[in-house]
Every structure is written in structure tokens, then in C-alpha cells.
Coordinates of C-alpha atoms in Angstrom, one line a residue:
Chain A
D1 CA 105.9 92.5 83.4
T2 CA 104.3 91.4 86.8
G3 CA 103.4 95.0 87.8
V4 CA 100.2 96.8 88.0
S5 CA 98.7 97.6 84.6
Q6 CA 95.6 99.8 83.5
D7 CA 93.8 100.3 80.4
P8 CA 93.5 102.6 78.4
R9 CA 96.5 105.0 79.4
H10 CA 94.5 108.0 77.9
K11 CA 90.7 108.6 77.3
I12 CA 89.4 111.6 75.8
T13 CA 85.5 111.7 75.8
K14 CA 82.5 114.1 75.5
R15 CA 80.7 115.6 78.4
G16 CA 77.8 113.2 79.2
Q17 CA 79.4 110.0 77.7
N18 CA 80.0 107.0 79.9
V19 CA 83.8 105.7 80.5
T20 CA 85.3 102.5 82.0
F21 CA 88.8 102.0 83.1
R22 CA 90.4 98.7 83.8
C23 CA 93.0 97.8 86.3
D24 CA 95.0 94.4 86.5
P25 CA 96.6 94.3 90.0
I26 CA 99.8 92.2 90.8
S27 CA 98.4 88.6 90.9
E28 CA 98.9 87.6 94.5
H29 CA 97.7 91.0 95.9
N30 CA 94.4 90.9 97.6
R31 CA 94.0 94.8 98.2
L32 CA 92.9 97.1 95.4
Y33 CA 92.6 100.7 95.6
W34 CA 91.5 103.5 93.1
Y35 CA 92.9 107.1 93.4
R36 CA 92.2 110.0 91.5
Q37 CA 95.0 112.6 91.0
T38 CA 94.5 116.4 89.6
L39 CA 97.4 118.4 88.4
G40 CA 99.5 119.8 91.3
Q41 CA 98.0 117.6 93.9
G42 CA 98.5 114.2 95.4
P43 CA 96.3 111.2 94.7
E44 CA 93.1 111.2 96.4
F45 CA 91.6 107.8 97.7
L46 CA 88.4 107.0 95.8
T47 CA 87.5 103.4 97.0
Y48 CA 89.4 100.0 98.2
F49 CA 88.5 96.3 97.6
Q50 CA 89.8 93.3 99.8
N51 CA 89.5 90.5 97.2
E52 CA 86.1 91.0 95.6
A53 CA 84.4 93.1 98.5
Q54 CA 84.2 96.8 98.2
L55 CA 85.0 97.7 101.8
E56 CA 85.0 101.6 101.3
K57 CA 84.1 104.4 99.3
S58 CA 85.3 108.1 99.5
R59 CA 82.5 110.7 99.4
L60 CA 84.4 111.8 96.4
L61 CA 82.7 108.9 94.7
S62 CA 79.4 110.3 93.6
D63 CA 76.5 108.2 92.4
R64 CA 77.9 108.5 88.8
F65 CA 80.9 106.5 89.9
S66 CA 80.8 102.6 90.4
A67 CA 83.7 100.1 90.7
E68 CA 83.8 96.3 90.8
R69 CA 86.2 93.7 91.3
P70 CA 84.6 90.4 90.3
K71 CA 86.3 87.2 91.3
G72 CA 88.9 89.5 93.4
S73 CA 91.1 89.9 90.3
F74 CA 91.0 93.0 87.9
S75 CA 88.9 95.9 88.8
T76 CA 86.8 98.2 86.6
L77 CA 85.9 101.9 87.4
E78 CA 83.1 103.3 85.6
I79 CA 82.0 106.9 85.2
Q80 CA 78.6 107.7 84.0
R81 CA 77.6 110.9 82.4
T82 CA 80.9 112.5 82.7
E83 CA 81.6 116.0 83.6
Q84 CA 84.5 118.3 82.9
G85 CA 85.4 118.1 86.5
D86 CA 86.1 114.3 86.1
S87 CA 89.1 115.2 84.1
A88 CA 91.9 113.9 86.1
M89 CA 94.4 110.9 86.3
Y90 CA 92.8 107.6 87.6
L91 CA 95.3 105.6 89.4
C92 CA 95.0 101.9 90.7
A93 CA 97.2 100.4 93.3
S94 CA 97.5 97.1 95.0
S95 CA 99.0 95.6 97.9
L96 CA 99.3 92.4 100.0
A97 CA 97.8 92.2 103.3
G98 CA 97.8 89.4 106.0
G99 CA 100.4 87.4 107.7
G100 CA 100.4 89.6 110.5
R101 CA 101.2 92.7 108.5
S102 CA 98.9 95.8 109.2
Y103 CA 100.6 98.1 106.7
N104 CA 101.8 97.6 103.4
E105 CA 103.5 99.5 100.5
Q106 CA 101.1 100.1 97.5
F107 CA 102.1 99.3 93.8
F108 CA 100.7 101.8 91.6
G109 CA 99.7 101.4 87.9
P110 CA 100.7 103.9 85.3
G111 CA 97.2 105.6 85.4
T112 CA 94.6 106.5 82.9
R113 CA 94.3 110.2 82.0
L114 CA 90.8 111.1 81.3
T115 CA 89.9 114.2 79.6
V116 CA 86.5 115.4 79.3
L117 CA 85.7 117.9 76.6
Chain B
S1 CA 90.7 116.0 109.2
Q2 CA 94.3 115.2 108.4
K3 CA 96.1 117.8 106.7
I4 CA 99.5 117.0 105.0
E5 CA 101.7 120.0 104.0
Q6 CA 104.7 119.7 101.7
N7 CA 106.8 122.4 100.2
S8 CA 104.8 123.6 97.3
E9 CA 107.8 125.2 95.6
A10 CA 110.2 123.3 93.4
L11 CA 113.5 122.5 95.1
N12 CA 116.4 123.1 93.1
I13 CA 119.9 121.8 94.0
Q14 CA 123.3 121.0 92.4
E15 CA 124.2 117.7 91.6
G16 CA 126.2 116.0 94.6
K17 CA 124.5 118.0 97.5
T18 CA 121.9 116.6 99.7
A19 CA 118.3 117.3 99.1
T20 CA 116.0 117.6 102.2
L21 CA 112.3 117.6 101.6
T22 CA 109.7 118.3 104.6
C23 CA 106.4 116.7 105.4
N24 CA 104.3 118.2 108.1
Y25 CA 100.9 117.0 109.2
T26 CA 98.2 118.1 111.7
N27 CA 95.8 116.2 113.6
Y28 CA 96.4 112.6 114.6
S29 CA 99.6 110.9 114.5
P30 CA 99.9 107.9 111.9
A31 CA 100.9 104.6 112.6
Y32 CA 103.3 104.9 109.7
L33 CA 104.4 107.4 106.9
Q34 CA 105.5 106.5 103.4
W35 CA 107.6 108.2 100.8
Y36 CA 107.0 107.8 97.0
R37 CA 108.5 109.2 94.0
Q38 CA 106.5 110.2 90.9
D39 CA 107.6 111.0 87.4
P40 CA 105.7 113.0 85.0
G41 CA 102.9 110.8 83.6
R42 CA 103.5 108.0 85.7
G43 CA 102.1 106.3 88.9
P44 CA 103.7 106.9 92.2
V45 CA 106.6 104.4 93.0
F46 CA 107.2 103.3 96.8
L47 CA 110.3 104.4 98.1
L48 CA 110.5 104.0 102.2
L49 CA 108.1 103.5 105.1
I50 CA 108.7 104.5 108.4
R51 CA 106.9 103.7 111.6
E52 CA 105.5 105.6 114.4
N53 CA 108.0 104.2 116.8
E54 CA 111.0 104.6 114.6
K55 CA 113.0 107.9 114.4
E56 CA 115.0 107.2 111.3
K57 CA 115.1 104.6 108.4
R58 CA 117.9 104.4 105.7
K59 CA 117.9 102.9 102.1
E60 CA 121.0 103.4 100.0
R61 CA 121.2 107.0 99.5
L62 CA 117.8 107.7 101.1
K63 CA 117.0 108.8 104.8
V64 CA 113.7 109.5 106.2
T65 CA 113.2 110.7 109.9
F66 CA 110.0 110.8 111.9
D67 CA 109.3 113.3 114.7
T68 CA 105.7 112.6 116.3
T69 CA 106.3 115.3 118.5
L70 CA 106.9 117.9 115.8
K71 CA 104.5 116.0 113.6
Q72 CA 107.0 116.2 110.9
S73 CA 109.0 113.7 108.4
L74 CA 112.1 114.6 106.8
F75 CA 113.3 112.9 103.5
H76 CA 117.0 113.3 102.5
I77 CA 118.7 112.2 99.3
T78 CA 122.3 112.4 99.6
A79 CA 125.0 112.7 96.8
S80 CA 121.8 113.8 94.6
Q81 CA 121.9 113.0 90.9
P82 CA 120.0 114.5 88.0
A83 CA 118.2 111.1 87.7
D84 CA 116.7 112.0 91.2
S85 CA 114.8 114.7 89.7
A86 CA 111.0 114.0 90.2
T87 CA 108.1 114.8 92.5
Y88 CA 108.2 113.2 95.9
L89 CA 105.0 112.5 97.8
C90 CA 104.4 111.9 101.4
A91 CA 101.7 109.7 102.5
L92 CA 100.1 108.9 105.9
D93 CA 97.7 106.0 106.8
H94 CA 94.2 107.0 107.4
P95 CA 92.7 105.9 110.9
G96 CA 90.0 103.9 109.2
G97 CA 92.5 101.4 108.3
Y98 CA 92.6 99.0 105.3
N99 CA 95.9 100.7 104.6
K100 CA 94.1 103.5 103.0
L101 CA 96.6 106.4 102.4
I102 CA 96.2 110.2 102.5
F103 CA 99.0 111.9 100.2
G104 CA 100.4 115.3 100.4
A105 CA 100.6 117.4 97.1
G106 CA 104.1 116.6 96.7
T107 CA 107.4 118.6 96.3
R108 CA 109.1 118.7 92.7
L109 CA 113.0 118.3 93.0
A110 CA 115.0 119.4 90.3
V111 CA 118.9 118.4 90.5
H112 CA 121.2 120.3 88.1
P113 CA 124.3 119.1 86.8

């Protein structure tokens, strides 16, 4: 399967604990995005990487959130000191930019559903 | 800031009929607009992209229109099937670039046999 993969698919944690999610994008894609989706809402942009550089972070991303994409391949999203309000589906997406194309479809992974008790 | 409005109520139609979903936006006109399908517990799947200078785009049983004057896109599924039942999301590009998308809340479509 050459699609976007995310791990774990589900995570249940207690308030105050740290959690880390992993995303493996489509191998040739240079852009990687993290979104958060709550029930009944569309995905909300969190952050974006072009290769290994994190170029933009949403104001939704508090200081407790950090994302990395070492070597421009897989990415991790860490949430420290989780709160009940962090409960959501965390989606990763990738796309291929360049070659004169200024807009591209995004390929989404299955998401990681986080429940904070 | 940009706001996207999609029908919050579920759309129920009979198999074989045409489903029409609406996406309205405020503020700036995007360079392009995308439609995604999302099944429960899964990530969105890209369906169609239409650019600001295009009026209509088709793909098999799907058709999208884009009216920048009305600030509206319509998404049509002809000859609908129960397998088309899902939530359909409208997404616009953000003026900040980087292909960052702003999504609507989606409209749930239920096609009944």
C-alpha cells in the first residue's frame, strides 16, 4: 500500500500525559500537513512542512503541540500535558508540489483518534 | 476570515436520483476549490478540483460548478447509489499559500435503495 499511513489509529490517554503520533506520507510527496477534526466539523489546519522545514503553524497549535519532519520523510506530532479538549481525530495529509503546479490535491491518512480521559 | 457554509442537515435521496450539495463561502474568492468524500472513521478522499476560471468540471457521475459571483459551488452526483452515502467536504485554498486548505463542516448524504 503506497498511501499515507498513520500510527496509532487509536490512542486513549489520561489527562496530563504526553502522546506522540506518527505519519508516513506518500514517498515522493514533499508537502506534509497536519489537521485536527472534531465530530461534525471539517478538518482544521494545524501545521505544514515543505520537505523538512516547518513553514507554518496555526494559532490552534498551542505551546503544548510540537511537530517534526526529520529528513523530510515521516512526521511526528507530539502533544504534551494532554487536556480533554485535545480529544479529536488527528489527520495527516501529503501532496506533491512543484513543476509549475501551484495547487494540488491532498492525500489523507486514516487518522489517529485521540481520547483524553 | 473565510467562512464556508455547507448544508448542516443530512441530505436523503432515493437511489437513481441526482444529489446536489451546496458550498457557500464569504470573503475572498479562492484560486480553486476542492471536494472530498469522507466515510466514518476514515480520512477524506479527494474527488474533484475546480479553478476560479472554470465554470464546470466533470468526472464520471460527478459534476462541480463554481460561481465566483455568487460565491458558491454546487456538487452533483447523478444516478446516485447507496455506495455514494458519505459526508462530502468542500475545501478552499487559503490565501497564505502552501496549498493550505480551509474545510467546510461537510454535508452527510444518505442514498436509500
